[in-house]
GROMACS .gro file of C-alpha atoms in nm:
model
   80
    1MET     CA    1  -0.227   1.682   4.923
    2ASN     CA    2  -0.249   1.540   4.596
    3GLY     CA    3   0.016   1.680   4.435
    4PRO     CA    4   0.388   1.433   4.518
    5ASN     CA    5   0.054   1.162   4.446
    6THR     CA    6   0.068   1.255   4.113
    7ILE     CA    7   0.399   1.385   4.039
    8ASP     CA    8   0.478   1.004   4.124
    9ALA     CA    9   0.232   0.834   3.879
   10ALA     CA   10   0.356   1.089   3.601
   11THR     CA   11   0.720   0.978   3.625
   12SER     CA   12   0.584   0.630   3.672
   13GLU     CA   13   0.371   0.658   3.368
   14ALA     CA   14   0.692   0.810   3.194
   15ASN     CA   15   0.907   0.555   3.288
   16ARG     CA   16   0.701   0.295   3.149
   17ALA     CA   17   0.693   0.496   2.822
   18MET     CA   18   0.991   0.480   2.759
   19ILE     CA   19   1.105   0.165   2.876
   20LEU     CA   20   0.764  -0.040   2.600
   21GLY     CA   21   0.945   0.313   2.363
   22LEU     CA   22   1.276   0.174   2.403
   23VAL     CA   23   1.147  -0.233   2.404
   24ILE     CA   24   1.024  -0.141   2.067
   25GLY     CA   25   1.311   0.007   1.981
   26LEU     CA   26   1.522  -0.292   2.005
   27ILE     CA   27   1.324  -0.496   1.830
   28VAL     CA   28   1.238  -0.302   1.465
   29VAL     CA   29   1.594  -0.232   1.521
   30LEU     CA   30   1.657  -0.662   1.541
   31LEU     CA   31   1.427  -0.663   1.242
   32ILE     CA   32   1.563  -0.511   1.034
   33SER     CA   33   1.932  -0.670   1.130
   34GLY     CA   34   1.791  -0.987   0.989
   35ILE     CA   35   1.690  -0.859   0.706
   36ALA     CA   36   1.946  -0.700   0.618
   37LEU     CA   37   2.128  -1.012   0.692
   38PHE     CA   38   1.921  -1.209   0.477
   39VAL     CA   39   1.909  -1.000   0.177
   40ALA     CA   40   2.310  -0.959   0.190
   41ALA     CA   41   2.352  -1.335   0.181
   42LEU     CA   42   2.135  -1.382  -0.133
   43ILE     CA   43   2.336  -1.153  -0.279
   44SER     CA   44   2.650  -1.285  -0.201
   45ASN     CA   45   2.578  -1.624  -0.273
   46ASP     CA   46   2.456  -1.492  -0.623
   47LEU     CA   47   2.825  -1.298  -0.612
   48ARG     CA   48   3.030  -1.573  -0.568
   49PHE     CA   49   2.919  -1.864  -0.777
   50VAL     CA   50   2.901  -1.611  -1.055
   51SER     CA   51   3.256  -1.565  -0.991
   52GLU     CA   52   3.365  -1.928  -0.922
   53SER     CA   53   3.174  -2.017  -1.272
   54LEU     CA   54   3.395  -1.705  -1.435
   55LYS     CA   55   3.664  -1.871  -1.254
   56GLU     CA   56   3.616  -2.187  -1.374
   57MET     CA   57   3.584  -2.096  -1.725
   58SER     CA   58   3.937  -1.889  -1.753
   59THR     CA   59   4.204  -2.165  -1.616
   60GLY     CA   60   4.157  -2.506  -1.770
   61GLU     CA   61   4.067  -2.559  -2.106
   62GLY     CA   62   3.977  -2.264  -2.117
   63ASP     CA   63   3.615  -2.405  -2.265
   64LEU     CA   64   3.465  -2.061  -2.336
   65THR     CA   65   3.132  -2.154  -2.481
   66LYS     CA   66   3.015  -2.324  -2.112
   67ARG     CA   67   2.722  -2.101  -1.949
   68LEU     CA   68   2.600  -2.025  -1.638
   69SER     CA   69   2.234  -2.084  -1.509
   70THR     CA   70   2.113  -1.868  -1.378
   71LYS     CA   71   1.798  -1.868  -1.181
   72SER     CA   72   1.683  -1.557  -1.094
   73ASN     CA   73   1.581  -1.272  -1.337
   74ASP     CA   74   1.801  -0.918  -1.132
   75GLU     CA   75   2.105  -0.750  -1.297
   76ILE     CA   76   2.290  -1.057  -1.108
   77GLY     CA   77   2.103  -1.313  -1.277
   78GLY     CA   78   2.155  -1.129  -1.598
   79ALA     CA   79   2.588  -1.093  -1.534
   80GLY     CA   80   2.514  -1.477  -1.526
   0.00000   0.00000   0.00000
């Protein structure tokens, strides 16, 4: 009469595998979310800098000879 013990062992192993899968999935989601937030912050900071610099140029005395300093070589840095 090994049947019930085998079923219990298989159920227990399946439950452990399911919990492990959920934990790994949660870790992956948190890791990807953290990376996405970091990249979004980098992009928004560069865009905010360009926007504020352009507002500064458009107000006041209208000094159009002012140059924007670029910190990066990507498209957003190239816009500055």
